[in-house]
Amino acid sequence: MCRNNNLNAQHFQIYFLEMGFGKGGGNLLDNVYFYNKRDRNTASRIQSYQVSSLKPVKFHEKLVRVYCTDMDQRVQRKAERHFHKWCTDNRDTFIEFGPVLDDDDSGEGAH
């Protein structure tokens, strides 16, 4: 990304993060057995309709964080635009991101 857009790669710190609940990012409740008060010796899984609607849809996500150490706000905005384009091109791999800032917008640099 830096080479193709005239940016200095040494002005960026990149962190890849994976966060999730449980192993493999699956539904935690798939590995939990519940007991019925009428039959305390038999454990079973519950169906998805029996779970609270507050249950998350995703259980695992991957994040990429990019920090620009160049203090020039024009460079930061340019880097942010190119990073957002990279995210768009790789949207199947990473989570959604915020809007791209225009040159006229003030921002705090690449995220």
mmCIF file of N, CA and C in Angstrom:
data_model
loop_
_atom_site.group_PDB
_atom_site.id
_atom_site.type_symbol
_atom_site.label_atom_id
_atom_site.label_comp_id
_atom_site.label_asym_id
_atom_site.label_seq_id
_atom_site.Cartn_x
_atom_site.Cartn_y
_atom_site.Cartn_z
ATOM 1 N N MET A 1 0.830 -1.186 0.000
ATOM 2 C CA MET A 1 0.000 0.000 0.000
ATOM 3 C C MET A 1 0.879 1.255 0.000
ATOM 4 N N CYS A 2 1.940 1.259 0.789
ATOM 5 C CA CYS A 2 2.805 2.442 0.856
ATOM 6 C C CYS A 2 3.552 2.659 -0.448
ATOM 7 N N ARG A 3 4.111 1.588 -0.980
ATOM 8 C CA ARG A 3 4.908 1.688 -2.205
ATOM 9 C C ARG A 3 4.084 2.233 -3.363
ATOM 10 N N ASN A 4 2.853 1.757 -3.509
ATOM 11 C CA ASN A 4 2.004 2.157 -4.624
ATOM 12 C C ASN A 4 1.416 3.560 -4.465
ATOM 13 N N ASN A 5 1.491 4.134 -3.270
ATOM 14 C CA ASN A 5 0.839 5.422 -3.020
ATOM 15 C C ASN A 5 1.791 6.484 -2.484
ATOM 16 N N ASN A 6 3.082 6.273 -2.677
ATOM 17 C CA ASN A 6 4.081 7.261 -2.311
ATOM 18 C C ASN A 6 4.046 7.603 -0.817
ATOM 19 N N LEU A 7 3.914 6.579 0.031
ATOM 20 C CA LEU A 7 3.932 6.755 1.478
ATOM 21 C C LEU A 7 5.156 6.017 2.038
ATOM 22 N N ASN A 8 5.729 6.532 3.105
ATOM 23 C CA ASN A 8 6.904 5.923 3.722
ATOM 24 C C ASN A 8 6.459 4.864 4.732
ATOM 25 N N ALA A 9 6.767 3.616 4.456
ATOM 26 C CA ALA A 9 6.334 2.499 5.312
ATOM 27 C C ALA A 9 6.878 2.611 6.733
ATOM 28 N N GLN A 10 8.004 3.306 6.903
ATOM 29 C CA GLN A 10 8.582 3.440 8.242
ATOM 30 C C GLN A 10 7.751 4.355 9.138
ATOM 31 N N HIS A 11 6.782 5.073 8.569
ATOM 32 C CA HIS A 11 5.925 5.964 9.358
ATOM 33 C C HIS A 11 4.644 5.281 9.837
ATOM 34 N N PHE A 12 4.611 3.946 9.749
ATOM 35 C CA PHE A 12 3.398 3.223 10.133
ATOM 36 C C PHE A 12 3.715 2.075 11.068
ATOM 37 N N GLN A 13 2.851 1.902 12.036
ATOM 38 C CA GLN A 13 2.890 0.739 12.907
ATOM 39 C C GLN A 13 1.591 -0.018 12.669
ATOM 40 N N ILE A 14 1.690 -1.309 12.417
ATOM 41 C CA ILE A 14 0.520 -2.112 12.073
ATOM 42 C C ILE A 14 0.359 -3.231 13.091
ATOM 43 N N TYR A 15 -0.852 -3.369 13.602
ATOM 44 C CA TYR A 15 -1.160 -4.405 14.584
ATOM 45 C C TYR A 15 -2.349 -5.224 14.091
ATOM 46 N N PHE A 16 -2.189 -6.536 14.094
ATOM 47 C CA PHE A 16 -3.270 -7.457 13.755
ATOM 48 C C PHE A 16 -3.788 -8.046 15.057
ATOM 49 N N LEU A 17 -5.084 -7.964 15.265
ATOM 50 C CA LEU A 17 -5.700 -8.457 16.491
ATOM 51 C C LEU A 17 -6.808 -9.455 16.156
ATOM 52 N N GLU A 18 -6.884 -10.504 16.931
ATOM 53 C CA GLU A 18 -8.008 -11.436 16.829
ATOM 54 C C GLU A 18 -8.636 -11.515 18.199
ATOM 55 N N MET A 19 -9.949 -11.330 18.233
ATOM 56 C CA MET A 19 -10.676 -11.382 19.495
ATOM 57 C C MET A 19 -11.856 -12.312 19.328
ATOM 58 N N GLY A 20 -12.155 -13.048 20.366
ATOM 59 C CA GLY A 20 -13.299 -13.922 20.260
ATOM 60 C C GLY A 20 -13.649 -14.567 21.584
ATOM 61 N N PHE A 21 -14.757 -15.248 21.544
ATOM 62 C CA PHE A 21 -15.242 -15.976 22.710
ATOM 63 C C PHE A 21 -15.074 -17.464 22.427
ATOM 64 N N GLY A 22 -14.367 -18.160 23.271
ATOM 65 C CA GLY A 22 -14.237 -19.602 23.090
ATOM 66 C C GLY A 22 -13.287 -19.976 21.977
ATOM 67 N N LYS A 23 -13.247 -21.257 21.680
ATOM 68 C CA LYS A 23 -12.310 -21.732 20.664
ATOM 69 C C LYS A 23 -12.946 -21.665 19.276
ATOM 70 N N GLY A 24 -12.181 -21.243 18.317
ATOM 71 C CA GLY A 24 -12.626 -21.239 16.935
ATOM 72 C C GLY A 24 -13.693 -20.225 16.576
ATOM 73 N N GLY A 25 -14.094 -19.400 17.495
ATOM 74 C CA GLY A 25 -15.063 -18.366 17.178
ATOM 75 C C GLY A 25 -16.485 -18.851 17.030
ATOM 76 N N GLY A 26 -16.767 -20.077 17.435
ATOM 77 C CA GLY A 26 -18.127 -20.603 17.323
ATOM 78 C C GLY A 26 -19.012 -20.139 18.464
ATOM 79 N N ASN A 27 -20.266 -20.509 18.376
ATOM 80 C CA ASN A 27 -21.239 -20.173 19.413
ATOM 81 C C ASN A 27 -20.893 -20.931 20.683
ATOM 82 N N LEU A 28 -20.643 -20.210 21.749
ATOM 83 C CA LEU A 28 -20.286 -20.835 23.026
ATOM 84 C C LEU A 28 -21.357 -21.793 23.530
ATOM 85 N N LEU A 29 -22.601 -21.460 23.286
ATOM 86 C CA LEU A 29 -23.683 -22.285 23.808
ATOM 87 C C LEU A 29 -23.788 -23.634 23.116
ATOM 88 N N ASP A 30 -23.097 -23.796 21.969
ATOM 89 C CA ASP A 30 -23.065 -25.104 21.329
ATOM 90 C C ASP A 30 -22.295 -26.115 22.158
ATOM 91 N N ASN A 31 -21.467 -25.644 23.090
ATOM 92 C CA ASN A 31 -20.661 -26.519 23.936
ATOM 93 C C ASN A 31 -21.149 -26.573 25.378
ATOM 94 N N VAL A 32 -22.326 -26.019 25.623
ATOM 95 C CA VAL A 32 -22.882 -26.004 26.984
ATOM 96 C C VAL A 32 -24.100 -26.924 27.030
ATOM 97 N N TYR A 33 -24.113 -27.749 28.026
ATOM 98 C CA TYR A 33 -25.262 -28.642 28.226
ATOM 99 C C TYR A 33 -26.099 -28.106 29.379
ATOM 100 N N PHE A 34 -27.399 -28.241 29.237
ATOM 101 C CA PHE A 34 -28.335 -27.754 30.245
ATOM 102 C C PHE A 34 -29.101 -28.927 30.830
ATOM 103 N N TYR A 35 -29.461 -28.779 32.090
ATOM 104 C CA TYR A 35 -30.221 -29.812 32.777
ATOM 105 C C TYR A 35 -31.651 -29.342 32.985
ATOM 106 N N ASN A 36 -32.573 -30.256 32.867
ATOM 107 C CA ASN A 36 -33.972 -29.981 33.097
ATOM 108 C C ASN A 36 -34.267 -30.293 34.555
ATOM 109 N N LYS A 37 -35.011 -29.443 35.232
ATOM 110 C CA LYS A 37 -35.282 -29.676 36.648
ATOM 111 C C LYS A 37 -36.140 -30.915 36.882
ATOM 112 N N ARG A 38 -36.824 -31.386 35.831
ATOM 113 C CA ARG A 38 -37.636 -32.606 35.973
ATOM 114 C C ARG A 38 -36.811 -33.878 35.778
ATOM 115 N N ASP A 39 -35.657 -33.742 35.071
ATOM 116 C CA ASP A 39 -34.790 -34.903 34.835
ATOM 117 C C ASP A 39 -33.349 -34.455 35.036
ATOM 118 N N ARG A 40 -32.939 -34.444 36.288
ATOM 119 C CA ARG A 40 -31.633 -33.895 36.648
ATOM 120 C C ARG A 40 -30.458 -34.763 36.218
ATOM 121 N N ASN A 41 -30.690 -35.944 35.712
ATOM 122 C CA ASN A 41 -29.615 -36.840 35.295
ATOM 123 C C ASN A 41 -29.345 -36.782 33.793
ATOM 124 N N THR A 42 -30.130 -36.011 33.055
ATOM 125 C CA THR A 42 -29.957 -35.940 31.607
ATOM 126 C C THR A 42 -29.639 -34.500 31.201
ATOM 127 N N ALA A 43 -28.510 -34.372 30.508
ATOM 128 C CA ALA A 43 -28.099 -33.054 30.016
ATOM 129 C C ALA A 43 -28.353 -32.990 28.513
ATOM 130 N N SER A 44 -28.725 -31.809 28.034
ATOM 131 C CA SER A 44 -28.950 -31.640 26.596
ATOM 132 C C SER A 44 -28.608 -30.215 26.189
ATOM 133 N N ARG A 45 -28.424 -30.044 24.905
ATOM 134 C CA ARG A 45 -28.187 -28.701 24.369
ATOM 135 C C ARG A 45 -29.533 -28.032 24.139
ATOM 136 N N ILE A 46 -29.514 -26.711 24.100
ATOM 137 C CA ILE A 46 -30.764 -26.008 23.833
ATOM 138 C C ILE A 46 -30.754 -25.507 22.391
ATOM 139 N N GLN A 47 -31.924 -25.277 21.860
ATOM 140 C CA GLN A 47 -32.084 -24.785 20.490
ATOM 141 C C GLN A 47 -31.881 -23.268 20.471
ATOM 142 N N SER A 48 -31.541 -22.739 19.292
ATOM 143 C CA SER A 48 -31.247 -21.312 19.189
ATOM 144 C C SER A 48 -32.438 -20.443 19.574
ATOM 145 N N TYR A 49 -33.676 -20.913 19.326
ATOM 146 C CA TYR A 49 -34.845 -20.097 19.683
ATOM 147 C C TYR A 49 -35.042 -20.024 21.201
ATOM 148 N N GLN A 50 -34.379 -20.898 21.957
ATOM 149 C CA GLN A 50 -34.497 -20.897 23.410
ATOM 150 C C GLN A 50 -33.496 -19.954 24.081
ATOM 151 N N VAL A 51 -32.626 -19.338 23.291
ATOM 152 C CA VAL A 51 -31.582 -18.466 23.813
ATOM 153 C C VAL A 51 -32.053 -17.025 23.707
ATOM 154 N N SER A 52 -31.612 -16.206 24.618
ATOM 155 C CA SER A 52 -31.966 -14.782 24.615
ATOM 156 C C SER A 52 -31.622 -14.129 23.278
ATOM 157 N N SER A 53 -32.429 -13.184 22.882
ATOM 158 C CA SER A 53 -32.160 -12.451 21.647
ATOM 159 C C SER A 53 -30.974 -11.497 21.808
ATOM 160 N N LEU A 54 -30.450 -11.373 23.011
ATOM 161 C CA LEU A 54 -29.287 -10.527 23.259
ATOM 162 C C LEU A 54 -27.978 -11.226 22.906
ATOM 163 N N LYS A 55 -28.056 -12.481 22.503
ATOM 164 C CA LYS A 55 -26.862 -13.240 22.136
ATOM 165 C C LYS A 55 -26.206 -12.588 20.919
ATOM 166 N N PRO A 56 -24.867 -12.451 20.917
ATOM 167 C CA PRO A 56 -24.209 -11.821 19.768
ATOM 168 C C PRO A 56 -24.339 -12.655 18.497
ATOM 169 N N VAL A 57 -24.301 -11.977 17.349
ATOM 170 C CA VAL A 57 -24.363 -12.656 16.056
ATOM 171 C C VAL A 57 -22.996 -13.230 15.707
ATOM 172 N N LYS A 58 -21.946 -12.476 16.040
ATOM 173 C CA LYS A 58 -20.579 -12.909 15.764
ATOM 174 C C LYS A 58 -19.885 -13.235 17.073
ATOM 175 N N PHE A 59 -19.024 -14.263 17.022
ATOM 176 C CA PHE A 59 -18.311 -14.663 18.227
ATOM 177 C C PHE A 59 -16.808 -14.481 18.081
ATOM 178 N N HIS A 60 -16.371 -14.019 16.912
ATOM 179 C CA HIS A 60 -14.940 -13.868 16.648
ATOM 180 C C HIS A 60 -14.763 -12.763 15.610
ATOM 181 N N GLU A 61 -13.740 -11.953 15.774
ATOM 182 C CA GLU A 61 -13.466 -10.944 14.771
ATOM 183 C C GLU A 61 -11.972 -10.701 14.655
ATOM 184 N N LYS A 62 -11.579 -10.225 13.484
ATOM 185 C CA LYS A 62 -10.190 -9.871 13.217
ATOM 186 C C LYS A 62 -10.143 -8.374 12.974
ATOM 187 N N LEU A 63 -9.159 -7.734 13.575
ATOM 188 C CA LEU A 63 -8.996 -6.290 13.428
ATOM 189 C C LEU A 63 -7.586 -5.977 12.939
ATOM 190 N N VAL A 64 -7.467 -4.921 12.166
ATOM 191 C CA VAL A 64 -6.166 -4.398 11.768
ATOM 192 C C VAL A 64 -6.149 -2.952 12.234
ATOM 193 N N ARG A 65 -5.148 -2.612 13.006
ATOM 194 C CA ARG A 65 -4.988 -1.228 13.461
ATOM 195 C C ARG A 65 -3.709 -0.680 12.868
ATOM 196 N N VAL A 66 -3.823 0.494 12.263
ATOM 197 C CA VAL A 66 -2.674 1.132 11.633
ATOM 198 C C VAL A 66 -2.491 2.499 12.281
ATOM 199 N N TYR A 67 -1.284 2.739 12.756
ATOM 200 C CA TYR A 67 -0.957 4.020 13.366
ATOM 201 C C TYR A 67 0.069 4.722 12.487
ATOM 202 N N CYS A 68 -0.208 5.975 12.160
ATOM 203 C CA CYS A 68 0.686 6.781 11.331
ATOM 204 C C CYS A 68 1.475 7.701 12.256
ATOM 205 N N THR A 69 2.795 7.616 12.193
ATOM 206 C CA THR A 69 3.634 8.445 13.057
ATOM 207 C C THR A 69 4.072 9.737 12.383
ATOM 208 N N ASP A 70 3.742 9.896 11.110
ATOM 209 C CA ASP A 70 4.038 11.149 10.402
ATOM 210 C C ASP A 70 3.065 12.203 10.906
ATOM 211 N N MET A 71 3.568 13.328 11.360
ATOM 212 C CA MET A 71 2.722 14.356 11.969
ATOM 213 C C MET A 71 2.012 15.240 10.944
ATOM 214 N N ASP A 72 2.351 15.120 9.678
ATOM 215 C CA ASP A 72 1.715 15.917 8.620
ATOM 216 C C ASP A 72 0.294 15.396 8.400
ATOM 217 N N GLN A 73 -0.710 16.247 8.659
ATOM 218 C CA GLN A 73 -2.103 15.807 8.546
ATOM 219 C C GLN A 73 -2.485 15.424 7.123
ATOM 220 N N ARG A 74 -1.840 16.033 6.120
ATOM 221 C CA ARG A 74 -2.121 15.633 4.732
ATOM 222 C C ARG A 74 -1.691 14.194 4.490
ATOM 223 N N VAL A 75 -0.546 13.822 5.037
ATOM 224 C CA VAL A 75 -0.065 12.438 4.917
ATOM 225 C C VAL A 75 -1.000 11.501 5.674
ATOM 226 N N GLN A 76 -1.434 11.918 6.855
ATOM 227 C CA GLN A 76 -2.335 11.088 7.651
ATOM 228 C C GLN A 76 -3.653 10.853 6.919
ATOM 229 N N ARG A 77 -4.232 11.902 6.334
ATOM 230 C CA ARG A 77 -5.498 11.757 5.609
ATOM 231 C C ARG A 77 -5.319 10.878 4.374
ATOM 232 N N LYS A 78 -4.213 11.052 3.676
ATOM 233 C CA LYS A 78 -3.923 10.225 2.502
ATOM 234 C C LYS A 78 -3.786 8.760 2.922
ATOM 235 N N ALA A 79 -3.074 8.522 4.010
ATOM 236 C CA ALA A 79 -2.900 7.155 4.506
ATOM 237 C C ALA A 79 -4.240 6.566 4.923
ATOM 238 N N GLU A 80 -5.072 7.363 5.553
ATOM 239 C CA GLU A 80 -6.380 6.876 5.986
ATOM 240 C C GLU A 80 -7.240 6.475 4.797
ATOM 241 N N ARG A 81 -7.255 7.298 3.756
ATOM 242 C CA ARG A 81 -8.025 6.961 2.552
ATOM 243 C C ARG A 81 -7.544 5.650 1.931
ATOM 244 N N HIS A 82 -6.231 5.484 1.837
ATOM 245 C CA HIS A 82 -5.682 4.264 1.232
ATOM 246 C C HIS A 82 -5.919 3.049 2.115
ATOM 247 N N PHE A 83 -5.874 3.240 3.424
ATOM 248 C CA PHE A 83 -6.163 2.128 4.334
ATOM 249 C C PHE A 83 -7.630 1.712 4.206
ATOM 250 N N HIS A 84 -8.530 2.669 4.117
ATOM 251 C CA HIS A 84 -9.953 2.344 3.954
ATOM 252 C C HIS A 84 -10.206 1.632 2.627
ATOM 253 N N LYS A 85 -9.499 2.026 1.589
ATOM 254 C CA LYS A 85 -9.620 1.320 0.317
ATOM 255 C C LYS A 85 -9.129 -0.114 0.467
ATOM 256 N N TRP A 86 -8.014 -0.288 1.170
ATOM 257 C CA TRP A 86 -7.499 -1.634 1.420
ATOM 258 C C TRP A 86 -8.542 -2.458 2.182
ATOM 259 N N CYS A 87 -9.187 -1.840 3.179
ATOM 260 C CA CYS A 87 -10.231 -2.530 3.946
ATOM 261 C C CYS A 87 -11.393 -2.926 3.037
ATOM 262 N N THR A 88 -11.800 -2.030 2.146
ATOM 263 C CA THR A 88 -12.880 -2.329 1.206
ATOM 264 C C THR A 88 -12.497 -3.503 0.321
ATOM 265 N N ASP A 89 -11.266 -3.504 -0.160
ATOM 266 C CA ASP A 89 -10.797 -4.587 -1.015
ATOM 267 C C ASP A 89 -10.688 -5.918 -0.267
ATOM 268 N N ASN A 90 -10.573 -5.855 1.065
ATOM 269 C CA ASN A 90 -10.405 -7.062 1.889
ATOM 270 C C ASN A 90 -11.551 -7.236 2.870
ATOM 271 N N ARG A 91 -12.721 -6.751 2.516
ATOM 272 C CA ARG A 91 -13.853 -6.724 3.447
ATOM 273 C C ARG A 91 -14.296 -8.098 3.924
ATOM 274 N N ASP A 92 -14.029 -9.147 3.165
ATOM 275 C CA ASP A 92 -14.430 -10.487 3.598
ATOM 276 C C ASP A 92 -13.568 -11.004 4.748
ATOM 277 N N THR A 93 -12.406 -10.392 4.957
ATOM 278 C CA THR A 93 -11.472 -10.860 5.969
ATOM 279 C C THR A 93 -11.598 -10.097 7.278
ATOM 280 N N PHE A 94 -11.948 -8.812 7.198
ATOM 281 C CA PHE A 94 -11.936 -7.964 8.381
ATOM 282 C C PHE A 94 -13.290 -7.314 8.601
ATOM 283 N N ILE A 95 -13.468 -6.740 9.778
ATOM 284 C CA ILE A 95 -14.750 -6.150 10.137
ATOM 285 C C ILE A 95 -14.970 -4.835 9.412
ATOM 286 N N GLU A 96 -16.174 -4.290 9.538
ATOM 287 C CA GLU A 96 -16.524 -3.024 8.905
ATOM 288 C C GLU A 96 -15.755 -1.881 9.548
ATOM 289 N N PHE A 97 -15.647 -0.797 8.817
ATOM 290 C CA PHE A 97 -14.919 0.366 9.293
ATOM 291 C C PHE A 97 -15.739 1.613 9.027
ATOM 292 N N GLY A 98 -15.275 2.746 9.565
ATOM 293 C CA GLY A 98 -16.006 4.001 9.445
ATOM 294 C C GLY A 98 -15.826 4.665 8.098
ATOM 295 N N PRO A 99 -16.427 5.844 7.929
ATOM 296 C CA PRO A 99 -16.372 6.542 6.642
ATOM 297 C C PRO A 99 -14.982 7.093 6.354
ATOM 298 N N VAL A 100 -14.668 7.247 5.089
ATOM 299 C CA VAL A 100 -13.404 7.843 4.664
ATOM 300 C C VAL A 100 -13.538 9.356 4.735
ATOM 301 N N LEU A 101 -12.539 10.018 5.287
ATOM 302 C CA LEU A 101 -12.560 11.471 5.397
ATOM 303 C C LEU A 101 -12.156 12.106 4.079
ATOM 304 N N ASP A 102 -12.804 13.215 3.724
ATOM 305 C CA ASP A 102 -12.401 13.995 2.559
ATOM 306 C C ASP A 102 -11.202 14.849 2.949
ATOM 307 N N ASP A 103 -10.504 15.405 1.947
ATOM 308 C CA ASP A 103 -9.361 16.266 2.235
ATOM 309 C C ASP A 103 -9.753 17.469 3.078
ATOM 310 N N ASP A 104 -10.998 17.915 2.951
ATOM 311 C CA ASP A 104 -11.448 19.086 3.701
ATOM 312 C C ASP A 104 -11.800 18.766 5.140
ATOM 313 N N ASP A 105 -12.041 17.488 5.446
ATOM 314 C CA ASP A 105 -12.402 17.097 6.801
ATOM 315 C C ASP A 105 -11.188 17.134 7.693
ATOM 316 N N SER A 106 -11.422 17.485 8.946
ATOM 317 C CA SER A 106 -10.314 17.415 9.901
ATOM 318 C C SER A 106 -10.386 16.063 10.580
ATOM 319 N N GLY A 107 -9.236 15.492 10.808
ATOM 320 C CA GLY A 107 -9.184 14.178 11.431
ATOM 321 C C GLY A 107 -7.944 14.061 12.268
ATOM 322 N N GLU A 108 -7.876 12.988 13.017
ATOM 323 C CA GLU A 108 -6.729 12.791 13.893
ATOM 324 C C GLU A 108 -5.749 11.805 13.297
ATOM 325 N N GLY A 109 -5.829 11.555 12.009
ATOM 326 C CA GLY A 109 -4.856 10.651 11.391
ATOM 327 C C GLY A 109 -5.462 9.323 11.076
ATOM 328 N N ALA A 110 -4.624 8.444 10.535
ATOM 329 C CA ALA A 110 -5.087 7.112 10.129
ATOM 330 C C ALA A 110 -5.425 6.293 11.345
ATOM 331 N N HIS A 111 -6.458 5.475 11.221
ATOM 332 C CA HIS A 111 -6.908 4.617 12.318
ATOM 333 C C HIS A 111 -6.616 3.178 11.974
#
